[in-house]
Short mmCIF file of C-alpha atoms in Angstrom, two decimals:
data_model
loop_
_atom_site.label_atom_id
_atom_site.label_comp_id
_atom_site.label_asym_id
_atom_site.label_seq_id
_atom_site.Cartn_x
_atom_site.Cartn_y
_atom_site.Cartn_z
CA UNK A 1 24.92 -16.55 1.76
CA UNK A 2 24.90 -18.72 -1.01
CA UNK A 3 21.40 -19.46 -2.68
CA UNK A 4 21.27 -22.92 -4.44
CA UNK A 5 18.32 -24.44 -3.16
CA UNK A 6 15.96 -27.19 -5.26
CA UNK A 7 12.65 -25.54 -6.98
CA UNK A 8 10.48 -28.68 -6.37
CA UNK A 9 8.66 -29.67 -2.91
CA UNK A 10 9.51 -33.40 -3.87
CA UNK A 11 13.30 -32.40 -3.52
CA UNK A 12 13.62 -30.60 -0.84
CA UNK A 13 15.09 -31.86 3.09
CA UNK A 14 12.44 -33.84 4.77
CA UNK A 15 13.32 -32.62 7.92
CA UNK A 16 12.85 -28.97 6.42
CA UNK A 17 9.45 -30.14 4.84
CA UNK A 18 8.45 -30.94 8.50
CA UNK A 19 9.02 -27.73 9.69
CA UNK A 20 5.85 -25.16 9.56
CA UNK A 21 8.15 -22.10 9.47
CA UNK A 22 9.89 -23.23 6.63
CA UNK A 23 6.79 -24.59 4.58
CA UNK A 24 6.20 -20.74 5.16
CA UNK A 25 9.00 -19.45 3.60
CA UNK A 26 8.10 -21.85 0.36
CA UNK A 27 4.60 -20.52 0.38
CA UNK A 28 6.32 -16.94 0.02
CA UNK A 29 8.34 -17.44 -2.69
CA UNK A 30 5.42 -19.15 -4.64
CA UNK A 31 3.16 -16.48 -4.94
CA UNK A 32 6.20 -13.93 -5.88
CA UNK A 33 7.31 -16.55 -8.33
CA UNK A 34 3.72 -16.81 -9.85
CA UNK A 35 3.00 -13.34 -9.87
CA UNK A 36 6.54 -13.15 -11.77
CA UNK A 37 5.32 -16.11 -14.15
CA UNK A 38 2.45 -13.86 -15.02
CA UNK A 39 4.43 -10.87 -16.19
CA UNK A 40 6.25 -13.14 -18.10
CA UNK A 41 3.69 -15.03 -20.03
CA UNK A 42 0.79 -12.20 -20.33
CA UNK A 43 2.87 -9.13 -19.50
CA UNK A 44 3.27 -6.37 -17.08
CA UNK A 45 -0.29 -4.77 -18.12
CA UNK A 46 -1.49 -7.86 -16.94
CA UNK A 47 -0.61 -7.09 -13.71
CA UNK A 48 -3.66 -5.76 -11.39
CA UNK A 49 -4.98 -4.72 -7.63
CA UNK A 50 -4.88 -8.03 -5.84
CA UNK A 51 -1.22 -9.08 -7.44
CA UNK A 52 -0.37 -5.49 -5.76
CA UNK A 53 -2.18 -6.31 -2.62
CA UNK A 54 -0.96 -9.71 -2.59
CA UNK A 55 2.51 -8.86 -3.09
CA UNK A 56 2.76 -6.09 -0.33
CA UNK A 57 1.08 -8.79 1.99
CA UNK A 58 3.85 -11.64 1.13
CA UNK A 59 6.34 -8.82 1.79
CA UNK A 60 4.79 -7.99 5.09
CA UNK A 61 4.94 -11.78 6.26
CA UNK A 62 8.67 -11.71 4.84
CA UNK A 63 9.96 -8.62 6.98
CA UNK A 64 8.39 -10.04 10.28
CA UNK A 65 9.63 -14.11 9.37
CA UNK A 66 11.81 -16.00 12.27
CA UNK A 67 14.32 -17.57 10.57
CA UNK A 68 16.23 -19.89 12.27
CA UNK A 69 19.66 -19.18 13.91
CA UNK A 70 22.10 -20.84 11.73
CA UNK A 71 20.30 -19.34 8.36
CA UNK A 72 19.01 -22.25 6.88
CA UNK A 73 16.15 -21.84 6.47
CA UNK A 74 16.65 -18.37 4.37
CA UNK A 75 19.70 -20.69 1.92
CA UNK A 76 17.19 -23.29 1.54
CA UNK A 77 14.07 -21.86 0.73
CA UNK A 78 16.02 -19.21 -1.54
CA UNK A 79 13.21 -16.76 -0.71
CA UNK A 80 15.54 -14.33 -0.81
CA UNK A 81 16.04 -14.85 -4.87
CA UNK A 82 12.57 -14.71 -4.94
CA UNK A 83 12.59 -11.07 -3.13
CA UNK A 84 15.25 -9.41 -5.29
CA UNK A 85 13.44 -10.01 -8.28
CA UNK A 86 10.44 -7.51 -7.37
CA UNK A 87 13.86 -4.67 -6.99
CA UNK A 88 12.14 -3.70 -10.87
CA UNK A 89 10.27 -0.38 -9.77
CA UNK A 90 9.00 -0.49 -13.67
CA UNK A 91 7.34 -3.60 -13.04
CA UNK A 92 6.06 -3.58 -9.49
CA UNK A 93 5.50 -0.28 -8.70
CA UNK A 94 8.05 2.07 -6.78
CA UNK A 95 6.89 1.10 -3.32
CA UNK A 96 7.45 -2.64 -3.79
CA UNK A 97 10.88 -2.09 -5.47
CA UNK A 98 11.90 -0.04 -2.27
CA UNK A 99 10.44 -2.74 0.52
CA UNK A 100 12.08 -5.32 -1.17
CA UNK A 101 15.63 -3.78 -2.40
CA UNK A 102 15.44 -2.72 1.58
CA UNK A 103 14.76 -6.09 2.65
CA UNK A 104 16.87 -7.61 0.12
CA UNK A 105 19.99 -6.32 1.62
CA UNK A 106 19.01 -6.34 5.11
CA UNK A 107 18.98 -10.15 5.03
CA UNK A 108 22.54 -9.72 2.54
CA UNK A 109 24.40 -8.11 5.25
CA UNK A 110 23.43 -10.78 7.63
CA UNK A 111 19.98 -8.73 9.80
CA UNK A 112 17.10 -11.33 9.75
CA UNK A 113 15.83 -9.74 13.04
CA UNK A 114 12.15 -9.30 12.56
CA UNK A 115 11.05 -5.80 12.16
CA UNK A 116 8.84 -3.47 9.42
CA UNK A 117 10.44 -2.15 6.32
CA UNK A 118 9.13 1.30 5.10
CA UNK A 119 9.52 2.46 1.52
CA UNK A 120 10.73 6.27 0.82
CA UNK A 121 7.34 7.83 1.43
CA UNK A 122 8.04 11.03 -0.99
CA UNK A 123 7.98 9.39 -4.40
CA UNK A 124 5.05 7.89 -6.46
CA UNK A 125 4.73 5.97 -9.14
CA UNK A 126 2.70 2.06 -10.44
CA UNK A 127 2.96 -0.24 -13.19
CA UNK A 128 1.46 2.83 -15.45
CA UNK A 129 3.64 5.20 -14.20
CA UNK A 130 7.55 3.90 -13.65
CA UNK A 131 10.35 5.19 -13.79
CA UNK A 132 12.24 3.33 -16.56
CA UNK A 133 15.36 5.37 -17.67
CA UNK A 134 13.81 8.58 -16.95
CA UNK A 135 14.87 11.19 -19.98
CA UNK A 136 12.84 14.65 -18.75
CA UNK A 137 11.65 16.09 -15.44
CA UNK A 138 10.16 19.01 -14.72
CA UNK A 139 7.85 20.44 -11.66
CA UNK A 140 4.34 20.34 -12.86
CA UNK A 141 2.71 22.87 -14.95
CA UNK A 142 -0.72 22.22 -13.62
CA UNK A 143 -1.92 24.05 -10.45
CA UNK A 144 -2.84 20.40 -9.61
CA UNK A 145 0.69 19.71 -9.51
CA UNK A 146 2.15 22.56 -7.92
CA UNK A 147 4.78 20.88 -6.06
CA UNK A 148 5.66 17.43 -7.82
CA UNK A 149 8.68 16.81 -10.08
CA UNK A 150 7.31 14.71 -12.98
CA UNK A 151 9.84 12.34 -14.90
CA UNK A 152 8.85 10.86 -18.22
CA UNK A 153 10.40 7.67 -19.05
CA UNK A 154 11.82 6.25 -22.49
CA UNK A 155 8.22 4.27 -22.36
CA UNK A 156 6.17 7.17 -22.23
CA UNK A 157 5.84 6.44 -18.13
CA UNK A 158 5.71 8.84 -15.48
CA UNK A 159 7.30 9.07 -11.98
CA UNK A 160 6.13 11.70 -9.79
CA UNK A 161 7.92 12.83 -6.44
CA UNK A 162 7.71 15.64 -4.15
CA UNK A 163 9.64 18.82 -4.90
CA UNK A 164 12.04 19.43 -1.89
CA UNK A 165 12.19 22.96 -2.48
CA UNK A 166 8.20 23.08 -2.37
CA UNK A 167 6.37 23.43 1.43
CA UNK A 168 5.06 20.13 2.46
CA UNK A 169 2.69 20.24 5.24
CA UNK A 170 3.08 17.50 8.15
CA UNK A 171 0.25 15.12 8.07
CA UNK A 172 0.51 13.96 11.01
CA UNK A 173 -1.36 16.01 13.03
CA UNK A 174 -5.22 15.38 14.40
CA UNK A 175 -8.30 16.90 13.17
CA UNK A 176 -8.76 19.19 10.15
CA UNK A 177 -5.03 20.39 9.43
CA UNK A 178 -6.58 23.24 7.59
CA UNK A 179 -8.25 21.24 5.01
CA UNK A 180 -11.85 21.97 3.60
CA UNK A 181 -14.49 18.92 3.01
CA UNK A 182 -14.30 18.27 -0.54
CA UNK A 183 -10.83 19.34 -1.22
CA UNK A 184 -9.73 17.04 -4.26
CA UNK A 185 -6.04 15.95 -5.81
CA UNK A 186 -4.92 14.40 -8.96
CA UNK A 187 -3.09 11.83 -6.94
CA UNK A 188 -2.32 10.69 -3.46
CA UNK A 189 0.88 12.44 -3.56
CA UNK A 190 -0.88 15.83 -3.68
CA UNK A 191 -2.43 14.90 -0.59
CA UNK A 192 0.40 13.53 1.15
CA UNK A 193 1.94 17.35 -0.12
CA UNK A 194 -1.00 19.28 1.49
CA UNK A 195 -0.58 16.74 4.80
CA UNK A 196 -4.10 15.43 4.18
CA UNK A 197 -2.66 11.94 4.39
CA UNK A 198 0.80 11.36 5.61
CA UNK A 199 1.63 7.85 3.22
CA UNK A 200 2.09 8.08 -0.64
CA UNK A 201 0.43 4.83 -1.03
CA UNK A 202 -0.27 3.35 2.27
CA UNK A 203 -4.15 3.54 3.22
CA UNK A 204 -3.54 3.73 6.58
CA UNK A 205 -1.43 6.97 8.58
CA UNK A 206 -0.67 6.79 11.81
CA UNK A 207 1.62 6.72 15.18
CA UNK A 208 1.65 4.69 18.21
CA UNK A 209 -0.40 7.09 19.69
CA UNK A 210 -3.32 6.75 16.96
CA UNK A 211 -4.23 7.41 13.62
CA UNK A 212 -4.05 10.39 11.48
CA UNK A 213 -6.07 10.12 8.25
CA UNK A 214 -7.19 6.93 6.28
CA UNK A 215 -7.91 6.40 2.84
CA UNK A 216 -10.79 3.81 0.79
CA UNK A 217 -9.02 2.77 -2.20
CA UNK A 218 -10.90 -0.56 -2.98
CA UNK A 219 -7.97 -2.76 -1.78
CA UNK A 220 -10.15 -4.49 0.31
CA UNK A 221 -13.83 -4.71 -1.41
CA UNK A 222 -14.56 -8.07 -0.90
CA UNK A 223 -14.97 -6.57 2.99
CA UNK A 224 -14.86 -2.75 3.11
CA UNK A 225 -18.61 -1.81 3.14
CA UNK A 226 -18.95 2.40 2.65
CA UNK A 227 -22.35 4.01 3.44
CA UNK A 228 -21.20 7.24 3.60
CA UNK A 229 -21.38 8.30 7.10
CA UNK A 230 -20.67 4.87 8.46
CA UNK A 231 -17.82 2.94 6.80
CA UNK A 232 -16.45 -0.56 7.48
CA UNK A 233 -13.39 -0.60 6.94
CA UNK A 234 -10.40 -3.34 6.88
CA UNK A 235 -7.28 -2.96 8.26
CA UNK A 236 -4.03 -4.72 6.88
CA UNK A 237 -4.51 -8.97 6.40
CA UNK A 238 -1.79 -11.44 5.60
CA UNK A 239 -2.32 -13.82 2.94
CA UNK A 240 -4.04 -17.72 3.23
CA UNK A 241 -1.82 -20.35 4.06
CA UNK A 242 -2.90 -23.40 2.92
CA UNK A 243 -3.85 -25.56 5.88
CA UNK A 244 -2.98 -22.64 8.96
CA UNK A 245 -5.55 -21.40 10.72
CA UNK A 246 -3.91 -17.66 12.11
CA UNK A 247 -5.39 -14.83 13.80
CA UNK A 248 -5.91 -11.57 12.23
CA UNK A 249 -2.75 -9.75 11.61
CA UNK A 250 -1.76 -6.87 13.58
CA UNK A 251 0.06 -4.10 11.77
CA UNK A 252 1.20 -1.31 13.25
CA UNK A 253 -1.37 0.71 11.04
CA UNK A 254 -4.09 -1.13 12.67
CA UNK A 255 -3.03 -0.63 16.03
CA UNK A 256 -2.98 3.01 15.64
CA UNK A 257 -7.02 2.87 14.45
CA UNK A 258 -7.41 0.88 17.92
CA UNK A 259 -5.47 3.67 19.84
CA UNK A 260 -7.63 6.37 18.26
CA UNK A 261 -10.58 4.60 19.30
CA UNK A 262 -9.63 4.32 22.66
CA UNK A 263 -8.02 7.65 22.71
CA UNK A 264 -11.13 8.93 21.07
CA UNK A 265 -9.60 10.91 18.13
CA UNK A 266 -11.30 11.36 15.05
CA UNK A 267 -9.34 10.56 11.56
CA UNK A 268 -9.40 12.51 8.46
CA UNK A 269 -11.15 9.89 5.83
CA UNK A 270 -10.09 10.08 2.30
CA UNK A 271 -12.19 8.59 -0.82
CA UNK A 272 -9.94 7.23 -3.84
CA UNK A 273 -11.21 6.75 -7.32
CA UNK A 274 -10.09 2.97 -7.30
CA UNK A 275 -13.07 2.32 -4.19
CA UNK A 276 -15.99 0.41 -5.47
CA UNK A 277 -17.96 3.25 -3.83
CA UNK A 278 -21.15 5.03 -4.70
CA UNK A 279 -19.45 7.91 -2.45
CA UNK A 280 -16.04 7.23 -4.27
CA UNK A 281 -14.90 10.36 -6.94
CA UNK A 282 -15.09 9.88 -10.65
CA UNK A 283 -10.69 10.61 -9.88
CA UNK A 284 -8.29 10.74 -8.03
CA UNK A 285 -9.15 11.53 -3.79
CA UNK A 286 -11.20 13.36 -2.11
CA UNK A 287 -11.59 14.55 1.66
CA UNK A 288 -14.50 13.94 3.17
CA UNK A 289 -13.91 15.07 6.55
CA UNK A 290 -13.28 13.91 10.37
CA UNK A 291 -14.72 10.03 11.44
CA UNK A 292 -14.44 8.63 14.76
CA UNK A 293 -13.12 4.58 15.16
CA UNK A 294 -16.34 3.72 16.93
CA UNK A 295 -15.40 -0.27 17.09
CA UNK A 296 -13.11 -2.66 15.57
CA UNK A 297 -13.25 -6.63 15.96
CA UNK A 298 -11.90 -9.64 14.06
CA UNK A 299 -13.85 -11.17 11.11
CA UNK A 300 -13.01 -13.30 7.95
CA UNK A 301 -13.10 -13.51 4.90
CA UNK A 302 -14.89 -16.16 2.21
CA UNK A 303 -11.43 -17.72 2.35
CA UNK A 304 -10.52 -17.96 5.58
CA UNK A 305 -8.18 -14.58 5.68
CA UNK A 306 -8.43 -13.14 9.06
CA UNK A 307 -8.67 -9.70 9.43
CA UNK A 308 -9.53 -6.32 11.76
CA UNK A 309 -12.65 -4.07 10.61
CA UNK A 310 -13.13 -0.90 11.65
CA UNK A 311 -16.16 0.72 12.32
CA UNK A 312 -15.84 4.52 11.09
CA UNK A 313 -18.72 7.25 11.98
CA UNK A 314 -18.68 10.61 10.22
CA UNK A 315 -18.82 13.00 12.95
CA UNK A 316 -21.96 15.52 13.18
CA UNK A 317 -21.65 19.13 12.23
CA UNK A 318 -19.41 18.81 8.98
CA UNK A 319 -20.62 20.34 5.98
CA UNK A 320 -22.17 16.91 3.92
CA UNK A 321 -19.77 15.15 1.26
CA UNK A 322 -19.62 16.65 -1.59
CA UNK A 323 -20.46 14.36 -4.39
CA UNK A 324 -19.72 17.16 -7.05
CA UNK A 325 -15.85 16.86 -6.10
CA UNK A 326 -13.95 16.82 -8.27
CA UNK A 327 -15.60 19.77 -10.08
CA UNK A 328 -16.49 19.72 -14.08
CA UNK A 329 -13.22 22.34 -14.40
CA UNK A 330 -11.13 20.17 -12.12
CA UNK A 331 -12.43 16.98 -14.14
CA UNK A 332 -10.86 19.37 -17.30
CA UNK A 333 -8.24 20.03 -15.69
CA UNK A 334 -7.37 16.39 -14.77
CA UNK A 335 -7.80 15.72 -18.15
CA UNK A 336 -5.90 18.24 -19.85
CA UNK A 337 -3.08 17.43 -17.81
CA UNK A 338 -2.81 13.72 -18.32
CA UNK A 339 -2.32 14.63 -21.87
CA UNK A 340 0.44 17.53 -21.70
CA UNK A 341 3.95 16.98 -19.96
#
């Protein structure tokens, strides 16, 4: 399809204008465009955690969009443009270069069917760690690493992706899955390697049948609330529209917390560094053992964003959580690889 379409509300169709859907796909393609204006007048260090979150929720909204039949809606509102400039995995992180590269040529070849769009779950790497002309890899040195190909960039970045020839252990199983309270990784990789959480970024693993594992990674402060052995926590939310009033959106992550709940499974709960947490590690993640979905409901934020929380109770029994995780030596450790290749 050819993508020609005015830049300024005050040009474009009236008729279009009138149209809710539409006004939709505008609203889109400003906050990709604004996040893009950002990068381009302050940098890509400029870039933090909300224009992450917001761009992964904009994507969201974008994969599940009806357009209309005869397509244009998607020629007009050149949203797709808009969408194939965040293909830049040294810019916006590797996950939202594969969503949108994905999506990018699903709508090319003509599929605007509504539907999820999943990243390649076995690679890893954000706006400090791309993959920009990579010029060495190597499996990691560090028994933290064991496991994960690292690739330096020209830039002095870092991509890191699972070894295929290493053992990865399925995450998707319930319960334990041989894992220890307290057990600690560099990055959320090494977890998804030792099938303590099945998504490499994702804070959310789970089936149709329920949930597997979760992780607090501060995405969400404004409404997670962590007390240790009872943590509210938010599901997936779409972003404000100005002037919509919409219930709380329903991912399919969320709907696998509600089947565990009803199914009564506990989840393995995972503490990032990023988590404005008092229970959060100095780095990287931490397990901190099996929590049951006791209740979930719909609540909102200060600005109107509609969302699911999740009441999660630590089970009884468990060893407690183990604060001192990561240890002094794995601290070291930590540190002396971050400054070796």
């Amino acid at each position: 399809m050819s993508e020609s379409p005015p830049t300024r509300l005050s040009d474009q169709p009236a008729e279009l204008l009138a149209d809710r859907w539409y006004i939709r796909l505008l609203w889109i393609r400003h906050q990709i465009t604004s996040i893009e204006k950002k990068v381009k007048a302050q940098g890509e260090l400029s870039l933090n955690s909300e224009d992450f979150s917001i761009l992964r929720r904009v994507l969201e909204m974008a994969a599940y969009h009806c357009f209309d039949e005869a397509g244009v809606h998607y020629k007009t509102s050149k949203v797709g443009k808009a969408v194939s400039h965040l293909r830049k995995p040294d810019l916006f992180d590797k996950e939202i270069s594969d969503i949108s590269t994905k999506l990018y040529e699903r709508w090319q070849a003509g599929d605007f069917v509504p539907g999820p769009v999943f990243a390649n779950n076995d690679e890893f790497s954000s706006a400090e760690e791309s993959e920009d002309d990579g010029v060495k890899t190597a499996v990691g040195k560090s028994y933290l690493m064991k496991g994960i190909k690292i690739t330096e960039a020209r830039n002095g970045g870092r991509t890191y992706a699972l070894d295929p020839n290493y053992p990865k252990r399925d995450a998707a199983v319930v319960g334990e899955n041989g894992l220890e309270v307290g057990a600690w990784w560099p990055f959320q990789i090494c977890a998804l390697r030792d099938g303590a959480h099945g998504s490499r970024m994702g804070g959310i693993h789970g089936r149709g049948d329920g949930a597997y594992s979760v992780v607090i990674s501060g995405a969400y402060d404004d409404s997670d609330t962590d007390f240790g052995d009872t943590v509210y926590y938010s599901g997936s939310r779409g972003a404000p529209e100005p002037g919509i009033k919409k219930e709380a959106v329903l991912t399919n992550a969320s709907k696998s917390l509600m089947m565990s709940k009803t199914r009564g499974r506990p989840v393995r709960l995972l503490r990032a560094s990023k988590g404005n947490s008092a229970f959060a590690p100095k780095v990287g993640i931490r397990y901190d053992g099996l929590y049951r979905v006791m209740d979930y409901s719909q609540q909102e934020t200060n600005d109107g964003i509609a969302y699911w929380r999740f009441t999660l109770v630590r089970l009884p029994g468990q060893v407690p959580i183990d604060l001192s995780k990561p240890s002094v030596e794995e601290r070291r450790e930590y540190a002396r690889m971050m400054n070796r290749f």
